[in-house]
């Protein structure tokens, strides 16, 4: 923890002692050589329950998130009905009691996610929604986005916007470059992201409101955000873990597990995102866990659904992609940065504080492939080892 070896003693769900010596206890968890941090918080993932429970149920989602190291997760839950009113948010909170993670409901920003009319934002906020979003899909209308930015700011609730303008190419499948040409697939140009992002920044400037960007994938987007901050725009940005770990080259064999939104880009784009993360310019990392069944995913590539079940393999892929020197920054963003992005209370490790911890190690096996999600579209297992030792949330110690 913070580069030091520590021993933490917990009693009745609270931290009683922190020291350098191993303390006696009824149960001892050996985390030697591991990384101990505040419990991780996922800033965005998808749960198709209610509506498509055969892809993922709330209990399997929670188990998968726990195996991925998360103690909290901001969840866009439901396809039928969508989480677009107070009753759906209340129902999710009731159904998520007694799960191994704390489920944070996300409310739908526009009616039916059509991007035309505002949903019942204030009612959902009062029911417990932590943020409003239409998810990682196409932009809503300019008029609606400006109204949502202003209204959500007045309610002090984040409005998470994914910068994507699909009008640049109908039916885009993967990044526009030499690989999409070689595979004969329609490409998604970088301008579909950058033009949408620039428009959102200009609206935020005009209204003088914060901007929360959900999911960027390009080097150019990093530069645009950096310049906007220099101009005084209050902007925070989340990047999906897939875009930090993989590139368009993972799709060369038509592997539909890597068909995601935002699309995987070039090695240069991935390097720019990772450098920005290390420099503290990326505020949040989302798992963007999007479970699909075999009928939706095991198809010809152009017909396969977008999305990957990223909770499976999350830790091992992360540890395979980042060095021991880089991991502390990644973990800091997963724990503290994601909570700042969502504007929810921070969690601290201190005497008398409720226990909320995530403990991982390179010596642990990633068991997320053996339990948790029902999804077909799990990530491939990383070559290097690395997995969860345990998560702790109050009296609940979750380990596999």
Short mmCIF file of C-alpha atoms in Angstrom, two decimals:
data_model
loop_
_atom_site.label_atom_id
_atom_site.label_comp_id
_atom_site.label_asym_id
_atom_site.label_seq_id
_atom_site.Cartn_x
_atom_site.Cartn_y
_atom_site.Cartn_z
CA UNK A 1 0.00 0.00 0.00
CA UNK A 2 1.56 3.30 -1.16
CA UNK A 3 4.75 1.34 -1.88
CA UNK A 4 5.05 0.01 1.67
CA UNK A 5 4.51 -3.37 3.27
CA UNK A 6 1.63 -3.22 5.74
CA UNK A 7 -0.55 -5.41 7.90
CA UNK A 8 -4.20 -4.43 8.33
CA UNK A 9 -6.39 -5.79 11.10
CA UNK A 10 -10.18 -5.57 10.76
CA UNK A 11 -12.79 -6.15 13.42
CA UNK A 12 -16.56 -6.00 12.88
CA UNK A 13 -16.16 -4.54 9.41
CA UNK A 14 -13.86 -1.69 10.46
CA UNK A 15 -10.12 -1.19 10.31
CA UNK A 16 -8.72 -1.50 13.82
CA UNK A 17 -4.98 -1.51 13.24
CA UNK A 18 -2.46 -0.71 10.48
CA UNK A 19 1.17 -1.58 11.02
CA UNK A 20 4.29 -3.23 9.71
CA UNK A 21 4.04 -6.39 11.81
CA UNK A 22 1.67 -9.27 11.16
CA UNK A 23 -1.11 -9.19 13.75
CA UNK A 24 -2.92 -12.18 15.20
CA UNK A 25 -6.49 -12.77 14.07
CA UNK A 26 -9.13 -15.45 13.69
CA UNK A 27 -8.56 -15.38 9.95
CA UNK A 28 -5.37 -14.31 8.17
CA UNK A 29 -5.21 -13.52 4.44
CA UNK A 30 -1.65 -13.68 3.13
CA UNK A 31 -1.20 -10.89 0.55
CA UNK A 32 2.60 -10.92 0.54
CA UNK A 33 3.92 -9.37 -2.67
CA UNK A 34 0.47 -8.10 -3.64
CA UNK A 35 -1.08 -4.70 -4.15
CA UNK A 36 -3.49 -3.44 -1.47
CA UNK A 37 -5.69 -0.45 -2.21
CA UNK A 38 -9.01 1.14 -1.49
CA UNK A 39 -11.77 -0.99 -3.04
CA UNK A 40 -12.10 -0.34 -6.76
CA UNK A 41 -15.09 1.41 -8.30
CA UNK A 42 -16.17 0.75 -11.90
CA UNK A 43 -17.30 3.99 -13.55
CA UNK A 44 -19.45 2.34 -16.25
CA UNK A 45 -20.68 -1.11 -17.19
CA UNK A 46 -23.85 -2.63 -18.65
CA UNK A 47 -26.28 -5.10 -17.08
CA UNK A 48 -29.03 -6.42 -19.41
CA UNK A 49 -31.25 -7.38 -16.46
CA UNK A 50 -34.19 -6.81 -16.52
CA UNK A 51 -34.98 -7.63 -20.13
CA UNK A 52 -32.26 -10.04 -21.24
CA UNK A 53 -31.42 -12.00 -18.09
CA UNK A 54 -30.08 -14.93 -20.12
CA UNK A 55 -27.09 -12.75 -21.04
CA UNK A 56 -26.39 -11.66 -17.44
CA UNK A 57 -28.35 -11.62 -14.19
CA UNK A 58 -27.76 -9.13 -11.43
CA UNK A 59 -26.27 -11.82 -9.16
CA UNK A 60 -23.85 -13.10 -11.82
CA UNK A 61 -22.92 -9.53 -12.71
CA UNK A 62 -22.09 -8.80 -9.07
CA UNK A 63 -20.04 -11.98 -8.72
CA UNK A 64 -18.12 -11.20 -11.92
CA UNK A 65 -17.46 -7.63 -10.76
CA UNK A 66 -16.21 -8.92 -7.42
CA UNK A 67 -13.84 -11.35 -9.14
CA UNK A 68 -12.57 -8.42 -11.22
CA UNK A 69 -11.64 -6.57 -8.03
CA UNK A 70 -14.54 -4.12 -7.77
CA UNK A 71 -16.40 -3.26 -4.57
CA UNK A 72 -18.61 -0.68 -6.32
CA UNK A 73 -19.89 -0.45 -9.87
CA UNK A 74 -21.86 2.23 -11.72
CA UNK A 75 -24.34 0.18 -13.71
CA UNK A 76 -26.58 0.93 -16.68
CA UNK A 77 -29.10 -1.79 -15.84
CA UNK A 78 -31.97 -2.98 -17.96
CA UNK A 79 -33.08 -3.28 -21.56
CA UNK A 80 -36.81 -3.79 -20.98
CA UNK A 81 -37.55 -1.60 -19.17
CA UNK A 82 -34.68 0.83 -19.47
CA UNK A 83 -33.57 2.65 -16.29
CA UNK A 84 -35.46 5.79 -17.29
CA UNK A 85 -37.69 6.55 -14.31
CA UNK A 86 -37.60 6.57 -10.52
CA UNK A 87 -39.29 3.19 -10.14
CA UNK A 88 -36.61 1.41 -12.19
CA UNK A 89 -33.84 3.01 -10.13
CA UNK A 90 -35.59 2.10 -6.86
CA UNK A 91 -36.11 -1.48 -8.07
CA UNK A 92 -32.41 -1.84 -8.91
CA UNK A 93 -31.38 -0.59 -5.48
CA UNK A 94 -33.75 -3.05 -3.81
CA UNK A 95 -32.60 -5.98 -5.95
CA UNK A 96 -28.92 -5.20 -5.35
CA UNK A 97 -29.06 -5.48 -1.56
CA UNK A 98 -26.89 -8.23 -0.05
CA UNK A 99 -24.68 -8.53 -3.15
CA UNK A 100 -20.86 -8.73 -2.92
CA UNK A 101 -20.58 -5.26 -4.51
CA UNK A 102 -22.30 -1.92 -4.04
CA UNK A 103 -24.37 -1.29 -7.18
CA UNK A 104 -24.59 2.39 -8.21
CA UNK A 105 -27.52 2.99 -10.59
CA UNK A 106 -27.07 5.04 -13.74
CA UNK A 107 -30.18 6.73 -15.12
CA UNK A 108 -31.07 7.08 -18.79
CA UNK A 109 -30.50 10.63 -19.97
CA UNK A 110 -32.99 10.65 -22.85
CA UNK A 111 -36.34 8.94 -23.29
CA UNK A 112 -35.79 5.45 -24.71
CA UNK A 113 -32.14 6.45 -25.41
CA UNK A 114 -33.30 8.08 -28.64
CA UNK A 115 -31.47 11.31 -27.90
CA UNK A 116 -34.50 13.52 -28.55
CA UNK A 117 -36.33 14.22 -25.28
CA UNK A 118 -34.99 14.43 -21.72
CA UNK A 119 -35.87 11.55 -19.40
CA UNK A 120 -37.06 11.99 -15.79
CA UNK A 121 -33.65 13.14 -14.59
CA UNK A 122 -34.59 14.76 -11.29
CA UNK A 123 -36.88 11.89 -10.23
CA UNK A 124 -34.12 9.36 -10.94
CA UNK A 125 -31.61 11.46 -9.03
CA UNK A 126 -33.92 11.57 -6.02
CA UNK A 127 -34.40 7.78 -6.28
CA UNK A 128 -30.63 7.20 -6.09
CA UNK A 129 -29.15 7.45 -9.58
CA UNK A 130 -25.52 8.63 -9.31
CA UNK A 131 -25.28 9.92 -12.88
CA UNK A 132 -27.25 10.30 -16.12
CA UNK A 133 -26.13 8.84 -19.42
CA UNK A 134 -27.34 7.19 -22.59
CA UNK A 135 -24.28 4.96 -22.39
CA UNK A 136 -21.62 4.30 -24.99
CA UNK A 137 -23.82 4.88 -28.01
CA UNK A 138 -24.29 7.63 -30.57
CA UNK A 139 -24.68 11.28 -29.63
CA UNK A 140 -28.11 12.71 -28.89
CA UNK A 141 -29.20 15.94 -30.57
CA UNK A 142 -27.15 19.08 -29.95
CA UNK A 143 -30.14 20.78 -28.36
CA UNK A 144 -30.82 17.93 -25.93
CA UNK A 145 -27.17 17.58 -24.91
CA UNK A 146 -26.96 21.27 -24.05
CA UNK A 147 -30.16 21.07 -21.99
CA UNK A 148 -28.90 17.99 -20.15
CA UNK A 149 -25.52 19.58 -19.43
CA UNK A 150 -27.19 22.63 -17.92
CA UNK A 151 -29.93 20.78 -16.04
CA UNK A 152 -27.68 18.07 -14.60
CA UNK A 153 -25.23 20.74 -13.46
CA UNK A 154 -28.03 22.55 -11.62
CA UNK A 155 -28.87 19.25 -9.86
CA UNK A 156 -25.18 18.50 -9.12
CA UNK A 157 -25.38 15.13 -10.88
CA UNK A 158 -22.88 14.14 -13.61
CA UNK A 159 -24.06 13.77 -17.19
CA UNK A 160 -21.77 11.25 -18.90
CA UNK A 161 -21.47 11.77 -22.66
CA UNK A 162 -19.88 9.38 -25.14
CA UNK A 163 -18.38 11.39 -28.03
CA UNK A 164 -19.49 9.54 -31.16
CA UNK A 165 -21.13 10.88 -34.29
CA UNK A 166 -22.27 7.91 -36.41
CA UNK A 167 -23.10 10.13 -39.38
CA UNK A 168 -19.48 9.94 -40.47
CA UNK A 169 -20.05 6.35 -41.60
CA UNK A 170 -23.17 4.20 -41.59
CA UNK A 171 -22.54 0.70 -40.29
CA UNK A 172 -18.98 1.25 -39.12
CA UNK A 173 -17.45 -1.86 -37.55
CA UNK A 174 -13.83 -1.20 -36.53
CA UNK A 175 -11.18 1.53 -36.65
CA UNK A 176 -10.68 3.08 -40.07
CA UNK A 177 -7.17 2.16 -41.20
CA UNK A 178 -5.31 -0.47 -43.14
CA UNK A 179 -6.79 -3.38 -41.17
CA UNK A 180 -10.40 -2.51 -41.91
CA UNK A 181 -9.47 -2.26 -45.61
CA UNK A 182 -7.69 -5.64 -45.52
CA UNK A 183 -10.66 -7.28 -43.79
CA UNK A 184 -13.25 -5.63 -46.00
CA UNK A 185 -15.07 -4.04 -43.07
CA UNK A 186 -16.46 -0.52 -42.83
CA UNK A 187 -14.17 1.69 -40.77
CA UNK A 188 -15.03 4.15 -38.01
CA UNK A 189 -12.90 7.25 -38.58
CA UNK A 190 -11.31 9.17 -35.74
CA UNK A 191 -13.32 12.19 -36.79
CA UNK A 192 -16.49 10.44 -35.57
CA UNK A 193 -15.01 10.86 -32.08
CA UNK A 194 -13.10 14.11 -32.34
CA UNK A 195 -15.83 16.21 -33.98
CA UNK A 196 -18.37 15.08 -31.37
CA UNK A 197 -15.90 15.82 -28.59
CA UNK A 198 -15.13 19.30 -29.94
CA UNK A 199 -18.85 20.07 -30.14
CA UNK A 200 -19.38 19.01 -26.52
CA UNK A 201 -16.45 21.14 -25.37
CA UNK A 202 -17.84 24.20 -27.14
CA UNK A 203 -21.25 23.68 -25.52
CA UNK A 204 -19.62 23.26 -22.09
CA UNK A 205 -17.68 26.51 -22.66
CA UNK A 206 -20.83 28.37 -23.71
CA UNK A 207 -22.83 27.16 -20.69
CA UNK A 208 -19.86 27.30 -18.30
CA UNK A 209 -20.64 23.80 -16.98
CA UNK A 210 -18.50 20.72 -16.28
CA UNK A 211 -18.07 18.08 -18.99
CA UNK A 212 -17.83 14.37 -18.25
CA UNK A 213 -16.61 12.38 -21.25
CA UNK A 214 -17.37 8.65 -21.24
CA UNK A 215 -15.02 6.68 -23.44
CA UNK A 216 -12.33 8.09 -25.72
CA UNK A 217 -10.06 6.03 -27.95
CA UNK A 218 -7.78 8.33 -29.96
CA UNK A 219 -4.55 10.25 -29.59
CA UNK A 220 -6.29 13.28 -31.06
CA UNK A 221 -8.98 13.19 -28.33
CA UNK A 222 -6.25 13.30 -25.68
CA UNK A 223 -4.78 16.41 -27.33
CA UNK A 224 -8.21 18.08 -27.63
CA UNK A 225 -8.96 17.49 -23.95
CA UNK A 226 -5.53 18.77 -22.93
CA UNK A 227 -6.11 21.98 -24.88
CA UNK A 228 -9.62 22.39 -23.45
CA UNK A 229 -8.25 22.20 -19.93
CA UNK A 230 -5.72 24.88 -20.77
CA UNK A 231 -8.68 27.02 -21.88
CA UNK A 232 -10.28 26.55 -18.47
CA UNK A 233 -12.89 23.89 -19.29
CA UNK A 234 -13.76 21.68 -16.30
CA UNK A 235 -13.47 18.35 -18.08
CA UNK A 236 -13.03 14.80 -16.82
CA UNK A 237 -12.59 11.78 -19.05
CA UNK A 238 -12.97 8.02 -18.70
CA UNK A 239 -11.23 5.45 -20.91
CA UNK A 240 -12.34 1.81 -21.25
CA UNK A 241 -9.72 -0.68 -20.08
CA UNK A 242 -9.96 -2.46 -23.47
CA UNK A 243 -8.56 0.62 -25.21
CA UNK A 244 -5.61 0.68 -22.80
CA UNK A 245 -4.77 -2.99 -23.32
CA UNK A 246 -5.58 -3.87 -26.94
CA UNK A 247 -5.40 -2.48 -30.49
CA UNK A 248 -7.05 -3.01 -33.87
CA UNK A 249 -4.54 -5.79 -34.53
CA UNK A 250 -6.47 -8.05 -32.16
CA UNK A 251 -9.25 -8.08 -34.77
CA UNK A 252 -7.13 -9.36 -37.68
CA UNK A 253 -8.61 -12.88 -37.33
CA UNK A 254 -12.19 -11.55 -37.15
CA UNK A 255 -12.29 -12.17 -33.40
CA UNK A 256 -15.70 -10.75 -32.49
CA UNK A 257 -14.73 -10.47 -28.81
CA UNK A 258 -12.72 -7.40 -29.79
CA UNK A 259 -15.60 -5.72 -31.61
CA UNK A 260 -16.27 -3.00 -29.05
CA UNK A 261 -17.36 0.60 -28.79
CA UNK A 262 -15.36 2.81 -28.75
CA UNK A 263 -13.39 0.78 -31.28
CA UNK A 264 -9.88 -0.45 -30.67
CA UNK A 265 -7.50 1.89 -32.47
CA UNK A 266 -3.81 1.86 -33.42
CA UNK A 267 -0.76 1.17 -31.28
CA UNK A 268 -0.03 4.91 -31.45
CA UNK A 269 -3.48 5.70 -30.04
CA UNK A 270 -3.09 3.16 -27.26
CA UNK A 271 0.34 4.57 -26.37
CA UNK A 272 -1.11 8.10 -26.18
CA UNK A 273 -3.92 6.96 -23.89
CA UNK A 274 -1.51 5.12 -21.62
CA UNK A 275 0.90 8.05 -21.44
CA UNK A 276 -1.99 10.36 -20.58
CA UNK A 277 -3.03 7.92 -17.85
CA UNK A 278 0.45 7.91 -16.35
CA UNK A 279 0.56 11.72 -16.51
CA UNK A 280 -2.72 12.03 -14.62
CA UNK A 281 -4.65 13.31 -17.64
CA UNK A 282 -7.07 10.36 -17.69
CA UNK A 283 -9.45 10.71 -14.76
CA UNK A 284 -11.26 7.37 -14.84
CA UNK A 285 -11.06 3.83 -16.22
CA UNK A 286 -14.29 1.99 -16.94
CA UNK A 287 -14.57 -1.75 -17.38
CA UNK A 288 -17.34 -1.23 -19.98
CA UNK A 289 -18.45 -4.79 -19.21
CA UNK A 290 -21.09 -5.53 -21.88
CA UNK A 291 -22.29 -9.14 -21.73
CA UNK A 292 -23.73 -10.83 -24.81
CA UNK A 293 -24.94 -14.36 -25.56
CA UNK A 294 -23.76 -16.66 -28.34
CA UNK A 295 -26.73 -15.78 -30.56
CA UNK A 296 -25.73 -12.10 -30.50
CA UNK A 297 -21.97 -12.52 -30.74
CA UNK A 298 -21.02 -15.72 -32.60
CA UNK A 299 -22.00 -14.37 -36.01
CA UNK A 300 -20.33 -13.04 -39.12
CA UNK A 301 -18.31 -10.12 -37.82
CA UNK A 302 -20.44 -7.35 -39.31
CA UNK A 303 -23.58 -8.81 -37.70
CA UNK A 304 -22.06 -9.48 -34.26
CA UNK A 305 -23.10 -7.18 -31.41
CA UNK A 306 -20.63 -4.66 -30.05
CA UNK A 307 -19.20 -5.31 -26.58
CA UNK A 308 -17.01 -7.57 -24.46
CA UNK A 309 -17.59 -9.17 -21.07
CA UNK A 310 -14.52 -7.49 -19.61
CA UNK A 311 -14.92 -8.51 -15.96
CA UNK A 312 -13.60 -11.92 -17.01
CA UNK A 313 -9.86 -11.44 -17.30
CA UNK A 314 -9.92 -7.82 -16.15
CA UNK A 315 -7.13 -8.17 -13.59
CA UNK A 316 -4.90 -10.52 -15.58
CA UNK A 317 -5.14 -8.41 -18.74
CA UNK A 318 -4.44 -5.26 -16.72
CA UNK A 319 -1.42 -6.82 -15.04
CA UNK A 320 -0.15 -8.17 -18.36
CA UNK A 321 -0.37 -4.68 -19.88
CA UNK A 322 1.20 -2.58 -17.11
CA UNK A 323 4.48 -2.87 -15.21
CA UNK A 324 4.83 -2.85 -11.43
CA UNK A 325 5.93 0.79 -11.67
CA UNK A 326 2.80 1.70 -13.65
CA UNK A 327 0.24 -0.33 -11.67
CA UNK A 328 0.00 2.06 -8.69
CA UNK A 329 -1.30 4.84 -10.97
CA UNK A 330 -3.76 2.46 -12.66
CA UNK A 331 -5.01 1.29 -9.27
CA UNK A 332 -5.28 4.87 -7.99
CA UNK A 333 -7.54 5.75 -10.93
CA UNK A 334 -9.66 2.63 -10.45
CA UNK A 335 -10.16 3.44 -6.78
CA UNK A 336 -10.03 7.23 -6.33
CA UNK A 337 -10.28 8.57 -9.87
CA UNK A 338 -13.47 6.73 -10.75
CA UNK A 339 -15.21 8.03 -7.64
CA UNK A 340 -14.16 11.59 -8.49
CA UNK A 341 -15.46 11.09 -12.02
CA UNK A 342 -18.85 10.02 -10.65
CA UNK A 343 -18.83 12.70 -7.95
CA UNK A 344 -19.43 10.16 -5.17
CA UNK A 345 -17.76 10.03 -1.73
CA UNK A 346 -14.18 8.81 -1.50
CA UNK A 347 -13.16 5.79 0.53
CA UNK A 348 -10.07 5.87 2.75
CA UNK A 349 -7.94 3.31 4.54
CA UNK A 350 -7.63 4.49 8.14
CA UNK A 351 -8.12 3.45 11.74
CA UNK A 352 -11.82 3.30 12.56
CA UNK A 353 -12.90 3.55 8.91
CA UNK A 354 -15.19 0.94 7.32
CA UNK A 355 -13.10 -1.70 5.59
CA UNK A 356 -13.19 -1.36 1.80
CA UNK A 357 -10.20 -2.98 0.12
CA UNK A 358 -9.07 -4.65 -3.09
CA UNK A 359 -6.06 -6.96 -2.93
CA UNK A 360 -4.44 -8.37 -6.09
CA UNK A 361 -1.21 -10.19 -6.85
CA UNK A 362 0.82 -11.34 -9.82
CA UNK A 363 1.14 -14.70 -8.07
CA UNK A 364 -2.62 -15.24 -7.90
CA UNK A 365 -4.57 -17.11 -10.54
CA UNK A 366 -7.25 -15.15 -12.38
CA UNK A 367 -10.28 -17.25 -11.49
CA UNK A 368 -12.74 -14.92 -13.17
CA UNK A 369 -12.87 -17.32 -16.11
CA UNK A 370 -14.24 -20.07 -13.86
CA UNK A 371 -17.15 -18.20 -12.31
CA UNK A 372 -19.25 -15.09 -12.37
CA UNK A 373 -20.60 -13.87 -15.68
CA UNK A 374 -23.00 -15.85 -17.86
CA UNK A 375 -21.76 -14.01 -20.94
CA UNK A 376 -20.40 -15.74 -24.02
CA UNK A 377 -18.11 -12.87 -25.03
CA UNK A 378 -15.46 -13.22 -22.32
CA UNK A 379 -12.01 -11.81 -22.95
CA UNK A 380 -9.22 -14.29 -23.73
CA UNK A 381 -7.03 -15.21 -20.79
CA UNK A 382 -3.79 -13.28 -20.52
CA UNK A 383 -0.51 -15.16 -20.91
CA UNK A 384 0.88 -13.75 -17.66
CA UNK A 385 -0.59 -14.63 -14.30
CA UNK A 386 -2.30 -12.16 -12.05
CA UNK A 387 -5.55 -12.19 -10.18
CA UNK A 388 -7.60 -11.34 -7.16
CA UNK A 389 -6.63 -12.27 -3.62
CA UNK A 390 -9.75 -10.73 -2.09
CA UNK A 391 -12.03 -7.75 -1.81
CA UNK A 392 -13.28 -6.54 1.55
CA UNK A 393 -16.46 -4.52 2.06
CA UNK A 394 -17.38 -4.20 5.70
CA UNK A 395 -17.88 -7.66 7.16
CA UNK A 396 -18.01 -9.22 3.71
CA UNK A 397 -14.72 -10.76 2.59
CA UNK A 398 -15.01 -11.93 -1.02
CA UNK A 399 -12.32 -14.27 -2.26
CA UNK A 400 -11.91 -17.18 -4.63
#
